[in-house]
Tab-separated table of C-alpha atoms in Angstrom:
chain	number	residue	atom	x	y	z
A	1	MET	CA	-4.153	-1.521	-50.036
A	2	ILE	CA	-3.715	1.321	-47.561
A	3	THR	CA	-6.932	0.248	-45.857
A	4	ASP	CA	-5.632	-3.335	-45.539
A	5	PHE	CA	-2.422	-2.033	-44.006
A	6	PHE	CA	-4.319	0.188	-41.574
A	7	ILE	CA	-6.651	-2.644	-40.519
A	8	SER	CA	-3.755	-5.053	-40.006
A	9	PHE	CA	-1.683	-2.450	-38.134
A	10	SER	CA	-4.634	-1.505	-35.904
A	11	THR	CA	-5.377	-5.139	-35.071
A	12	TYR	CA	-1.769	-5.692	-33.986
A	13	VAL	CA	-1.839	-2.496	-31.923
A	14	ILE	CA	-5.069	-3.556	-30.181
A	15	ILE	CA	-3.640	-6.986	-29.326
A	16	TYR	CA	-0.394	-5.367	-28.120
A	17	ILE	CA	-2.423	-3.062	-25.851
A	18	ILE	CA	-3.960	-6.115	-24.135
A	19	ILE	CA	-0.622	-7.863	-23.695
A	20	VAL	CA	1.252	-4.752	-22.470
A	21	SER	CA	-1.537	-3.784	-20.046
A	22	SER	CA	-1.639	-7.320	-18.669
A	23	PHE	CA	2.147	-7.160	-18.195
A	24	ASN	CA	1.627	-3.875	-16.347
A	25	ILE	CA	-0.639	-5.630	-13.793
A	26	SER	CA	2.165	-7.933	-12.619
A	27	PHE	CA	5.198	-5.702	-13.294
A	28	GLY	CA	3.948	-2.136	-12.863
A	29	PHE	CA	1.282	-2.613	-10.223
A	30	THR	CA	2.616	-5.538	-8.193
A	31	GLY	CA	6.359	-5.206	-8.776
A	32	LEU	CA	6.718	-8.760	-10.102
A	33	VAL	CA	9.166	-8.512	-12.993
A	34	ASN	CA	7.986	-11.601	-14.844
A	35	LEU	CA	10.488	-11.838	-17.700
A	36	GLY	CA	8.586	-14.841	-19.016
A	37	HIS	CA	5.356	-12.912	-19.587
A	38	MET	CA	5.406	-13.576	-23.336
A	39	VAL	CA	5.592	-17.305	-22.649
A	40	PHE	CA	1.985	-17.041	-21.487
A	41	PHE	CA	1.068	-15.180	-24.669
A	42	GLY	CA	2.568	-18.137	-26.563
A	43	ILE	CA	0.753	-20.708	-24.407
A	44	GLY	CA	-2.541	-18.911	-25.108
A	45	ALA	CA	-1.747	-18.890	-28.830
A	46	TYR	CA	-0.866	-22.592	-28.936
A	47	THR	CA	-3.866	-23.585	-26.769
A	48	SER	CA	-6.328	-21.737	-28.965
A	49	ALA	CA	-4.657	-23.015	-32.151
A	50	ILE	CA	-4.677	-26.671	-31.064
A	51	LEU	CA	-8.252	-26.553	-29.747
A	52	THR	CA	-9.721	-24.926	-32.860
A	53	LEU	CA	-7.691	-27.211	-35.172
A	54	HIS	CA	-9.365	-30.098	-33.327
A	55	GLY	CA	-12.774	-28.660	-34.059
A	56	MET	CA	-13.591	-26.683	-30.930
A	57	PRO	CA	-15.603	-23.481	-31.536
A	58	TRP	CA	-13.466	-20.323	-31.300
A	59	TYR	CA	-15.408	-18.820	-28.354
A	60	PHE	CA	-14.648	-21.855	-26.175
A	61	ALA	CA	-11.052	-21.882	-27.393
A	62	LEU	CA	-10.618	-18.173	-26.608
A	63	ILE	CA	-11.878	-18.558	-23.031
A	64	LEU	CA	-10.020	-21.839	-22.489
A	65	ALA	CA	-6.804	-20.238	-23.811
A	66	GLY	CA	-7.129	-17.631	-21.054
A	67	LEU	CA	-8.100	-20.127	-18.352
A	68	PHE	CA	-5.452	-22.722	-19.217
A	69	THR	CA	-2.755	-20.047	-19.459
A	70	SER	CA	-3.734	-18.579	-16.088
A	71	LEU	CA	-3.735	-22.061	-14.560
A	72	ILE	CA	-0.151	-22.576	-15.732
A	73	GLY	CA	0.627	-19.015	-14.569
A	74	ALA	CA	-0.843	-19.716	-11.118
A	75	ALA	CA	1.096	-22.994	-10.783
A	76	ILE	CA	4.389	-21.354	-11.760
A	77	ALA	CA	3.674	-18.335	-9.548
A	78	ALA	CA	2.864	-20.587	-6.570
A	79	ILE	CA	6.414	-21.942	-6.798
A	80	THR	CA	8.324	-18.826	-7.827
A	81	VAL	CA	6.830	-15.753	-6.126
A	82	ARG	CA	8.585	-16.556	-2.871
A	83	LEU	CA	11.848	-15.804	-4.686
A	84	LYS	CA	13.050	-12.263	-4.156
A	85	GLY	CA	14.093	-9.697	-6.790
A	86	ASP	CA	16.697	-10.956	-9.255
A	87	TYR	CA	16.052	-14.624	-8.470
A	88	PHE	CA	12.403	-14.349	-9.515
A	89	GLN	CA	13.479	-12.643	-12.740
A	90	ILE	CA	16.080	-15.298	-13.557
A	91	VAL	CA	13.617	-18.143	-13.016
A	92	THR	CA	10.906	-16.487	-15.108
A	93	LEU	CA	13.456	-15.795	-17.850
A	94	GLY	CA	14.222	-19.527	-17.758
A	95	LEU	CA	10.564	-20.188	-18.653
A	96	VAL	CA	11.249	-18.777	-22.124
A	97	PHE	CA	13.816	-21.465	-22.874
A	98	ILE	CA	11.634	-24.207	-21.386
A	99	ALA	CA	8.717	-23.069	-23.578
A	100	ILE	CA	10.906	-23.016	-26.711
A	101	ALA	CA	12.243	-26.510	-25.913
A	102	ILE	CA	8.762	-27.954	-25.308
A	103	SER	CA	7.199	-26.367	-28.406
A	104	ARG	CA	10.076	-27.600	-30.586
A	105	ASN	CA	10.172	-31.124	-29.229
A	106	TRP	CA	6.560	-32.076	-28.455
A	107	ILE	CA	6.096	-32.858	-32.125
A	108	SER	CA	2.835	-34.830	-31.774
A	109	LEU	CA	1.129	-31.761	-30.287
A	110	THR	CA	2.907	-28.765	-31.831
A	111	ARG	CA	4.531	-30.178	-35.002
A	112	GLY	CA	7.788	-28.805	-33.610
A	113	ALA	CA	9.653	-26.238	-35.683
A	114	LEU	CA	7.210	-26.705	-38.565
A	115	GLY	CA	4.553	-24.974	-36.523
A	116	LEU	CA	0.788	-25.181	-36.852
A	117	PRO	CA	-0.623	-23.715	-40.096
A	118	GLY	CA	-4.241	-23.297	-41.173
A	119	ILE	CA	-5.605	-22.049	-37.877
A	120	PRO	CA	-9.237	-21.101	-38.528
A	121	PRO	CA	-10.026	-17.386	-38.203
A	122	ILE	CA	-12.605	-16.206	-35.681
A	123	ILE	CA	-14.064	-13.789	-38.229
A	124	LYS	CA	-13.029	-14.036	-41.868
A	125	ASP	CA	-13.295	-10.351	-42.706
A	126	ASN	CA	-10.258	-8.486	-41.340
A	127	PHE	CA	-12.122	-5.239	-40.687
A	128	ASN	CA	-14.767	-7.026	-38.634
A	129	TYR	CA	-12.034	-8.955	-36.819
A	130	MET	CA	-10.382	-5.640	-35.945
A	131	LEU	CA	-13.695	-4.455	-34.484
A	132	PHE	CA	-13.985	-7.722	-32.543
A	133	THR	CA	-10.464	-7.388	-31.070
A	134	PHE	CA	-11.290	-3.764	-30.239
A	135	LEU	CA	-14.377	-4.891	-28.316
A	136	VAL	CA	-12.375	-7.527	-26.411
A	137	CYS	CA	-9.677	-4.916	-25.726
A	138	VAL	CA	-12.254	-2.461	-24.313
A	139	ILE	CA	-13.593	-5.179	-21.982
A	140	CYS	CA	-10.037	-6.042	-20.860
A	141	LEU	CA	-9.144	-2.375	-20.269
A	142	ALA	CA	-12.387	-1.772	-18.335
A	143	PHE	CA	-11.446	-4.688	-16.092
A	144	PHE	CA	-7.868	-3.386	-15.658
A	145	TYR	CA	-9.090	0.107	-14.715
A	146	TRP	CA	-11.562	-1.381	-12.239
A	147	LEU	CA	-8.959	-3.769	-10.796
A	148	THR	CA	-6.292	-1.120	-10.266
A	149	LYS	CA	-8.757	1.136	-8.441
A	150	SER	CA	-10.136	-1.728	-6.323
A	151	GLU	CA	-8.923	-2.784	-2.881
A	152	THR	CA	-7.121	-5.761	-4.462
A	153	GLY	CA	-5.355	-3.394	-6.866
A	154	LYS	CA	-4.274	-1.181	-3.963
A	155	ILE	CA	-2.902	-4.228	-2.151
A	156	PHE	CA	-0.938	-5.159	-5.299
A	157	GLN	CA	0.598	-1.668	-5.257
A	158	ALA	CA	1.288	-1.833	-1.529
A	159	ILE	CA	3.188	-5.106	-2.078
A	160	ARG	CA	5.178	-3.454	-4.860
A	161	ASP	CA	6.128	-0.536	-2.599
A	162	ASP	CA	6.890	-2.575	0.533
A	163	GLU	CA	5.959	-6.211	0.890
A	164	THR	CA	6.953	-6.417	4.570
A	165	ALA	CA	4.719	-3.477	5.452
A	166	ALA	CA	1.816	-5.066	3.550
A	167	SER	CA	2.235	-8.315	5.485
A	168	ILE	CA	2.304	-6.634	8.902
A	169	LEU	CA	-0.976	-4.950	7.930
A	170	GLY	CA	-2.556	-8.389	7.736
A	171	LYS	CA	-2.277	-8.969	3.989
A	172	ASN	CA	-1.330	-12.446	2.756
A	173	THR	CA	1.223	-11.168	0.252
A	174	TYR	CA	1.940	-14.631	-1.157
A	175	PHE	CA	-1.724	-15.058	-2.126
A	176	TYR	CA	-1.938	-11.621	-3.724
A	177	LYS	CA	1.270	-12.124	-5.718
A	178	VAL	CA	-0.019	-15.439	-7.090
A	179	LEU	CA	-3.352	-13.726	-7.848
A	180	SER	CA	-1.605	-10.915	-9.722
A	181	ILE	CA	0.321	-13.344	-11.941
A	182	THR	CA	-2.832	-15.426	-12.469
A	183	ILE	CA	-4.792	-12.387	-13.663
A	184	SER	CA	-2.012	-11.024	-15.859
A	185	THR	CA	-1.360	-14.411	-17.499
A	186	PHE	CA	-5.096	-14.911	-18.148
A	187	PHE	CA	-5.122	-11.786	-20.322
A	188	ALA	CA	-1.792	-12.742	-21.908
A	189	GLY	CA	-3.487	-15.987	-22.952
A	190	ILE	CA	-6.488	-14.103	-24.369
A	191	ALA	CA	-4.135	-11.829	-26.340
A	192	GLY	CA	-2.247	-14.899	-27.630
A	193	SER	CA	-5.510	-16.433	-28.810
A	194	LEU	CA	-6.591	-13.228	-30.632
A	195	PHE	CA	-3.145	-13.001	-32.234
A	196	VAL	CA	-3.007	-16.575	-33.495
A	197	HIS	CA	-6.456	-16.397	-35.091
A	198	PHE	CA	-5.310	-13.283	-36.931
A	199	ILE	CA	-2.027	-14.573	-38.370
A	200	LYS	CA	-3.455	-18.141	-38.645
A	201	PHE	CA	-0.096	-19.734	-37.900
A	202	VAL	CA	2.002	-20.421	-34.814
A	203	ASP	CA	5.493	-21.865	-34.354
A	204	PRO	CA	8.097	-21.835	-31.526
A	205	SER	CA	9.367	-18.400	-32.607
A	206	ILE	CA	6.371	-16.913	-30.750
A	207	PHE	CA	8.398	-17.448	-27.564
A	208	ASP	CA	11.480	-15.588	-28.913
A	209	LEU	CA	12.902	-12.931	-26.633
A	210	ASP	CA	12.919	-10.188	-29.291
A	211	PHE	CA	9.115	-10.151	-29.114
A	212	PHE	CA	9.358	-9.744	-25.343
A	213	VAL	CA	11.795	-6.849	-25.708
A	214	ILE	CA	9.284	-4.977	-27.880
A	215	ILE	CA	6.570	-5.460	-25.242
A	216	LEU	CA	8.928	-4.425	-22.453
A	217	THR	CA	9.921	-1.258	-24.326
A	218	MET	CA	6.283	-0.365	-24.916
A	219	LEU	CA	5.501	-0.877	-21.223
A	220	VAL	CA	8.457	1.147	-19.989
A	221	ALA	CA	7.822	3.925	-22.531
A	222	GLY	CA	4.184	4.249	-21.486
A	223	GLY	CA	5.067	4.025	-17.813
A	224	LEU	CA	4.656	1.509	-15.028
A	225	ALA	CA	1.452	1.386	-12.991
A	226	SER	CA	-0.599	3.313	-15.553
A	227	ILE	CA	-3.009	1.532	-17.893
A	228	THR	CA	-3.434	4.731	-19.929
A	229	GLY	CA	0.371	4.846	-20.127
A	230	SER	CA	0.404	1.334	-21.573
A	231	ILE	CA	-2.058	2.343	-24.308
A	232	ILE	CA	0.029	5.415	-25.181
A	233	GLY	CA	3.259	3.391	-25.024
A	234	VAL	CA	1.963	0.800	-27.476
A	235	VAL	CA	0.464	3.303	-29.921
A	236	SER	CA	3.481	5.654	-29.943
A	237	LEU	CA	6.080	2.916	-30.324
A	238	ALA	CA	4.052	1.006	-32.901
A	239	ILE	CA	3.804	4.187	-35.010
A	240	THR	CA	7.531	4.903	-34.524
A	241	SER	CA	8.375	1.357	-35.487
A	242	GLU	CA	6.200	1.451	-38.609
A	243	ALA	CA	7.521	4.880	-39.601
A	244	LEU	CA	11.003	3.373	-39.847
A	245	ARG	CA	9.728	1.363	-42.809
A	246	PHE	CA	9.629	4.614	-44.771
A	247	VAL	CA	12.986	5.875	-43.497
A	248	VAL	CA	15.074	2.756	-44.082
A	249	VAL	CA	15.498	2.254	-47.827
A	250	ASN	CA	16.990	-1.253	-47.799
A	251	PRO	CA	14.171	-3.721	-46.891
A	252	GLU	CA	16.679	-6.187	-45.401
A	253	LEU	CA	17.703	-3.601	-42.834
A	254	ILE	CA	14.191	-2.737	-41.613
A	255	GLY	CA	14.071	-5.530	-39.001
A	256	PRO	CA	17.509	-4.927	-37.428
A	257	VAL	CA	17.080	-1.115	-37.520
A	258	ARG	CA	13.689	-1.467	-35.830
A	259	HIS	CA	15.177	-3.558	-33.026
A	260	MET	CA	18.146	-1.232	-32.610
A	261	SER	CA	15.847	1.796	-32.485
A	262	LEU	CA	13.619	0.198	-29.852
A	263	MET	CA	16.670	-0.695	-27.769
A	264	LEU	CA	17.923	2.868	-28.072
A	265	ILE	CA	14.521	4.215	-27.005
A	266	LEU	CA	14.483	1.806	-24.024
A	267	ILE	CA	17.964	2.886	-22.906
A	268	LEU	CA	17.160	6.604	-23.301
A	269	ILE	CA	13.941	6.227	-21.285
A	270	LEU	CA	15.738	4.331	-18.528
A	271	ILE	CA	18.367	7.082	-18.285
A	272	TYR	CA	16.323	10.255	-18.799
A	273	ARG	CA	12.747	9.387	-17.932
A	274	PRO	CA	12.590	6.240	-15.791
A	275	ARG	CA	8.874	6.789	-15.220
A	276	GLY	CA	8.057	6.735	-18.939
A	277	ILE	CA	5.275	8.953	-20.311
A	278	LEU	CA	2.615	8.461	-17.634
A	279	GLY	CA	4.294	6.085	-15.167
A	280	LYS	CA	3.700	6.367	-11.443
A	281	VAL	CA	6.818	4.500	-10.288
A	282	ASN	CA	10.414	4.284	-11.463
A	283	VAL	CA	11.486	1.237	-13.450
B	1	MET	CA	-1.449	-9.139	26.996
B	2	LEU	CA	1.852	-10.336	25.492
B	3	SER	CA	4.222	-12.871	26.939
B	4	LEU	CA	7.552	-14.142	25.652
B	5	LYS	CA	8.990	-17.247	27.273
B	6	ASN	CA	12.571	-18.439	26.694
B	7	VAL	CA	12.662	-17.046	23.157
B	8	SER	CA	15.981	-17.584	21.358
B	9	LYS	CA	17.192	-16.674	17.890
B	10	SER	CA	20.635	-17.025	16.287
B	11	PHE	CA	21.830	-15.694	12.943
B	12	GLY	CA	24.688	-17.977	11.924
B	13	GLY	CA	26.945	-18.024	14.943
B	14	VAL	CA	25.547	-14.827	16.440
B	15	LYS	CA	23.024	-15.225	19.249
B	16	ALA	CA	20.749	-12.243	18.685
B	17	VAL	CA	18.202	-13.218	21.345
B	18	GLU	CA	18.874	-15.784	24.063
B	19	ARG	CA	16.261	-17.253	26.418
B	20	CYS	CA	14.406	-13.952	26.493
B	21	SER	CA	11.304	-13.821	28.681
B	22	PHE	CA	9.057	-10.912	29.613
B	23	GLU	CA	5.429	-9.863	29.811
B	24	VAL	CA	3.573	-6.763	28.700
B	25	GLU	CA	0.550	-5.751	30.783
B	26	GLU	CA	-2.667	-4.409	29.288
B	27	CYS	CA	-3.221	-0.632	29.060
B	28	THR	CA	0.429	0.189	29.715
B	29	ILE	CA	3.376	1.649	27.875
B	30	THR	CA	6.363	-0.687	28.120
B	31	SER	CA	9.755	0.370	26.780
B	32	LEU	CA	12.430	-1.968	25.516
B	33	ILE	CA	15.860	-0.384	25.890
B	34	GLY	CA	19.434	-1.569	25.523
B	35	PRO	CA	22.659	-0.956	23.624
B	36	ASN	CA	22.857	-1.360	19.837
B	37	GLY	CA	22.882	-5.048	18.958
B	38	ALA	CA	21.091	-6.024	22.181
B	39	GLY	CA	18.390	-7.810	20.149
B	40	LYS	CA	15.528	-5.315	20.538
B	41	THR	CA	14.486	-5.188	16.896
B	42	THR	CA	14.907	-8.983	16.610
B	43	VAL	CA	12.440	-9.344	19.508
B	44	PHE	CA	10.038	-7.086	17.596
B	45	ASN	CA	10.521	-9.053	14.371
B	46	ILE	CA	9.931	-12.356	16.172
B	47	THR	CA	6.837	-10.999	17.932
B	48	SER	CA	5.356	-9.665	14.680
B	49	GLY	CA	6.180	-12.837	12.730
B	50	LEU	CA	8.817	-11.432	10.370
B	51	THR	CA	11.483	-13.679	11.925
B	52	LYS	CA	10.858	-17.202	13.176
B	53	PRO	CA	12.378	-17.960	16.603
B	54	ASP	CA	14.666	-20.984	17.049
B	55	SER	CA	12.897	-21.830	20.315
B	56	GLY	CA	10.545	-20.377	22.918
B	57	THR	CA	6.882	-19.398	23.040
B	58	ILE	CA	5.083	-16.128	22.287
B	59	LYS	CA	1.512	-15.658	23.452
B	60	LEU	CA	-0.921	-12.846	22.702
B	61	LEU	CA	-3.941	-12.724	25.010
B	62	GLY	CA	-3.219	-16.340	25.931
B	63	LYS	CA	-3.126	-17.500	22.301
B	64	ASN	CA	0.098	-19.096	21.064
B	65	ILE	CA	1.291	-17.106	18.042
B	66	THR	CA	4.818	-18.568	17.853
B	67	GLY	CA	6.039	-19.013	14.287
B	68	MET	CA	2.792	-17.837	12.698
B	69	PRO	CA	3.159	-15.871	9.445
B	70	ALA	CA	3.294	-12.091	9.842
B	71	TYR	CA	-0.077	-11.437	8.220
B	72	LYS	CA	-1.834	-13.862	10.591
B	73	ILE	CA	-0.161	-12.308	13.635
B	74	ALA	CA	-1.298	-8.908	12.357
B	75	GLN	CA	-4.840	-10.254	12.018
B	76	SER	CA	-4.536	-11.602	15.597
B	77	GLY	CA	-4.094	-8.038	16.830
B	78	ILE	CA	-0.469	-6.888	16.679
B	79	SER	CA	0.207	-3.665	14.797
B	80	ARG	CA	3.683	-2.195	14.401
B	81	THR	CA	5.940	0.483	12.961
B	82	PHE	CA	9.552	0.180	11.840
B	83	GLN	CA	12.859	1.812	12.738
B	84	ILE	CA	13.229	2.842	9.086
B	85	THR	CA	9.836	4.060	7.915
B	86	LYS	CA	7.917	1.682	5.683
B	87	VAL	CA	5.103	3.716	4.163
B	88	PHE	CA	3.818	2.845	0.685
B	89	LYS	CA	5.630	5.703	-1.013
B	90	ASN	CA	3.831	5.696	-4.353
B	91	LEU	CA	0.376	5.552	-2.782
B	92	THR	CA	-1.642	8.417	-1.353
B	93	ILE	CA	-2.224	8.904	2.376
B	94	ARG	CA	-5.773	7.612	1.780
B	95	ASP	CA	-4.546	4.396	0.142
B	96	ASN	CA	-1.910	3.870	2.849
B	97	LEU	CA	-4.672	3.980	5.449
B	98	LEU	CA	-7.073	1.904	3.323
B	99	ILE	CA	-4.596	-0.996	3.232
B	100	ALA	CA	-4.723	-1.013	7.040
B	101	LYS	CA	-8.506	-0.706	7.310
B	102	ARG	CA	-11.399	-0.158	4.935
B	103	THR	CA	-12.929	3.076	6.214
B	104	ASN	CA	-14.263	6.483	5.143
B	105	ASP	CA	-12.537	9.865	4.735
B	106	THR	CA	-13.974	11.272	7.981
B	107	GLU	CA	-12.520	8.425	10.010
B	108	MET	CA	-9.176	8.740	8.194
B	109	ASN	CA	-8.982	12.475	8.880
B	110	ARG	CA	-9.749	11.799	12.541
B	111	VAL	CA	-6.807	9.343	12.760
B	112	LEU	CA	-4.524	11.833	10.986
B	113	GLU	CA	-5.583	14.573	13.407
B	114	SER	CA	-4.849	12.310	16.359
B	115	VAL	CA	-1.216	12.039	15.191
B	116	TYR	CA	-0.998	15.783	14.296
B	117	LEU	CA	-0.610	15.097	10.572
B	118	ASN	CA	-2.622	17.749	8.797
B	119	LYS	CA	-2.273	16.843	5.154
B	120	PRO	CA	-4.884	16.210	2.424
B	121	LEU	CA	-5.714	12.522	1.956
B	122	ASP	CA	-4.727	12.710	-1.710
B	123	THR	CA	-1.104	13.578	-0.881
B	124	ILE	CA	1.354	11.005	-2.235
B	125	ALA	CA	3.337	9.555	0.696
B	126	SER	CA	6.708	10.237	-0.949
B	127	GLU	CA	5.887	13.979	-0.930
B	128	LEU	CA	5.825	14.001	2.886
B	129	SER	CA	8.904	14.853	4.944
B	130	TYR	CA	10.621	12.039	6.839
B	131	GLY	CA	8.993	13.045	10.123
B	132	GLN	CA	5.571	13.245	8.474
B	133	GLN	CA	6.095	9.791	6.952
B	134	ARG	CA	6.742	8.479	10.473
B	135	LEU	CA	3.471	10.032	11.603
B	136	LEU	CA	1.685	8.480	8.617
B	137	GLU	CA	3.160	5.105	9.521
B	138	LEU	CA	1.922	5.585	13.077
B	139	ALA	CA	-1.536	6.599	11.820
B	140	ARG	CA	-1.583	3.488	9.637
B	141	ALA	CA	-0.581	1.269	12.568
B	142	LEU	CA	-3.308	2.878	14.687
B	143	SER	CA	-5.912	2.409	11.928
B	144	MET	CA	-5.367	-1.322	11.787
B	145	PRO	CA	-7.570	-3.078	14.346
B	146	HIS	CA	-5.184	-4.196	17.101
B	147	ASN	CA	-4.710	-5.120	20.736
B	148	LEU	CA	-1.015	-4.367	20.961
B	149	LEU	CA	1.025	-1.652	19.282
B	150	LEU	CA	4.756	-2.175	18.680
B	151	LEU	CA	6.702	1.029	17.936
B	152	ASP	CA	10.337	0.725	16.837
B	153	GLU	CA	12.192	3.938	17.752
B	154	PRO	CA	9.281	6.307	17.068
B	155	THR	CA	11.347	9.425	17.823
B	156	ALA	CA	14.342	8.543	15.604
B	157	GLY	CA	15.058	11.273	13.073
B	158	VAL	CA	12.106	13.462	14.015
B	159	ASN	CA	12.301	17.070	15.183
B	160	PRO	CA	11.752	18.063	18.858
B	161	GLN	CA	8.253	19.375	18.147
B	162	ILE	CA	7.065	16.058	16.663
B	163	ARG	CA	8.840	14.274	19.548
B	164	GLN	CA	6.709	16.221	22.051
B	165	GLU	CA	3.616	15.501	19.981
B	166	LEU	CA	4.486	11.798	20.031
B	167	LYS	CA	4.550	11.862	23.829
B	168	SER	CA	1.042	13.242	24.017
B	169	ILE	CA	-0.154	10.850	21.285
B	170	LEU	CA	1.119	7.842	23.245
B	171	ARG	CA	-0.325	9.113	26.531
B	172	ASN	CA	-3.703	9.616	24.854
B	173	LEU	CA	-3.568	6.095	23.441
B	174	ARG	CA	-2.862	4.674	26.890
B	175	LYS	CA	-5.819	6.646	28.249
B	176	GLU	CA	-7.969	5.065	25.516
B	177	GLY	CA	-6.931	1.641	26.841
B	178	LYS	CA	-4.284	0.774	24.237
B	179	THR	CA	-1.243	-1.347	25.086
B	180	ILE	CA	2.086	-0.190	23.685
B	181	LEU	CA	5.518	-1.805	23.541
B	182	LEU	CA	8.207	0.487	22.202
B	183	ILE	CA	11.914	0.466	21.459
B	184	GLU	CA	13.553	3.793	22.244
B	185	HIS	CA	17.011	5.284	22.791
B	186	ASP	CA	15.826	8.680	24.021
B	187	MET	CA	15.978	8.064	27.785
B	188	ASP	CA	14.098	11.241	28.749
B	189	PHE	CA	11.276	10.119	26.466
B	190	VAL	CA	11.336	6.593	27.917
B	191	MET	CA	11.424	7.707	31.554
B	192	ASP	CA	8.695	10.255	30.952
B	193	ILE	CA	6.037	7.992	29.461
B	194	SER	CA	6.782	4.353	30.397
B	195	ASN	CA	4.993	2.303	33.033
B	196	THR	CA	7.556	-0.470	32.725
B	197	VAL	CA	11.059	-0.600	31.256
B	198	ILE	CA	12.739	-3.795	30.061
B	199	VAL	CA	16.502	-3.650	29.583
B	200	LEU	CA	18.004	-6.030	27.041
B	201	ASN	CA	21.713	-6.757	26.795
B	202	GLU	CA	23.356	-9.300	24.493
B	203	GLY	CA	19.982	-10.843	23.717
B	204	ARG	CA	18.975	-11.396	27.358
B	205	VAL	CA	16.702	-9.506	29.706
B	206	LEU	CA	19.012	-7.698	32.093
B	207	LYS	CA	16.353	-6.003	34.207
B	208	THR	CA	12.641	-5.288	34.253
B	209	GLY	CA	11.104	-2.597	36.436
B	210	LYS	CA	9.627	0.838	36.804
B	211	PRO	CA	11.608	3.717	35.230
B	212	LYS	CA	12.819	4.940	38.627
B	213	GLU	CA	14.165	1.496	39.529
B	214	ILE	CA	15.908	1.122	36.168
B	215	VAL	CA	17.878	4.367	36.365
B	216	LYS	CA	19.279	3.341	39.739
B	217	ASP	CA	20.183	-0.249	38.844
B	218	LYS	CA	23.896	-0.893	38.895
B	219	LYS	CA	23.934	-3.496	36.115
B	220	VAL	CA	21.871	-1.275	33.817
B	221	LEU	CA	24.130	1.679	34.476
B	222	GLU	CA	27.179	-0.410	33.552
B	223	ALA	CA	25.686	-2.008	30.473
B	224	TYR	CA	23.762	0.859	28.914
B	225	LEU	CA	23.126	4.110	30.721
B	226	GLY	CA	26.673	4.769	31.934
B	227	LYS	CA	27.711	5.726	35.427
């Protein structure tokens, strides 16, 4: 029983690490506050679910979930990254509502609000699946560490600090911003695929904003522009969140108390430690 | 090296630059002076591609660069600094210089020495003083391969010692064959180092000439220098 809980909890944490780190690439490293980041997690989940339900092997579905999600990410970025500051955030927030509307109403593809049940698992045994997600996570993190130290990663950070200065140094900032969103949404799609094959069900609630708020809090707590910070942010907040289960006696209150606590943590970090635990830039 | 012909730019109803024409010769220091609001920084922004002109032509080494995006103009050989420093504050000195040009530590230290900035390459830019950040921005502009260097008020907000150092830096650059166009309000600085001075007033070129001619010109005295 305890082992099952630990395996399930660890699998969620591993998947959260991928999604939060990928969010850090666009938000923390490039300064693109993509409030619709979880939409791409949902697109990856739906893509992988639909493909495997139609008989495609999971390994193709996993890769295609990433590729298709990044294609959508690149197309949306190509249109939106020219928008500055708040306008970019408002448009990307709008993606959430578009995604909810499409997933609810494209019944022939998504079964609408009923969702898609019976999604085949990648590996039936949960412990082995946890090991598999861990392996994927290590590969993703290795790529993130390499990327952020590379010349491209430095250009992302230069754009975040001062886009005009980056452009007068001969950098095509539009291209690099689209590239940043493309990369971050690819890994969001991979995380979505891993998630959906674990819970074996997906419905439009995957696009809900409360999920995004959890991810955002984890990112901000760990700190922007630090992949290690993202790992620490996810692990510490996931443990805090689970610990509340033992503090709150009434089971009906666990959900709301969890959300309220995360919000409180987010507000306190923004006021007292805007760089989070290991962040390199202020929120 | 650089030529502007009949360049105009309006912001709403305000004519920031109007039929502005001038040329910058190779291996010279040319200063752009004029009262606040004369259109100097707009000329810089148009030349470096940050602002698109309404009309007119800008040529660099005979190549038409009018309306090209900033990054392409930079790749064509124009490097610049800003009136308000634009270093990458969360990056180290090394990374600031790497964005400009992929090079090694020895070369970076040589550039830093040439601008009298003696700081370790791992120093985060935000830890530098304002004057040091200006020097870093200059080092970054120098690192980027270029034919023409645009400097927007390089002495603004820096102490007299750095100001003197800037003079010798610019003279050395001219000796090395670099071409520099700068905006400056410090007239002693301008008169001391410029080969040519261009006076802008209300978006138009009021006078172009050698420093000695400029200080004696009646129109310039009335519009900017005072009698």
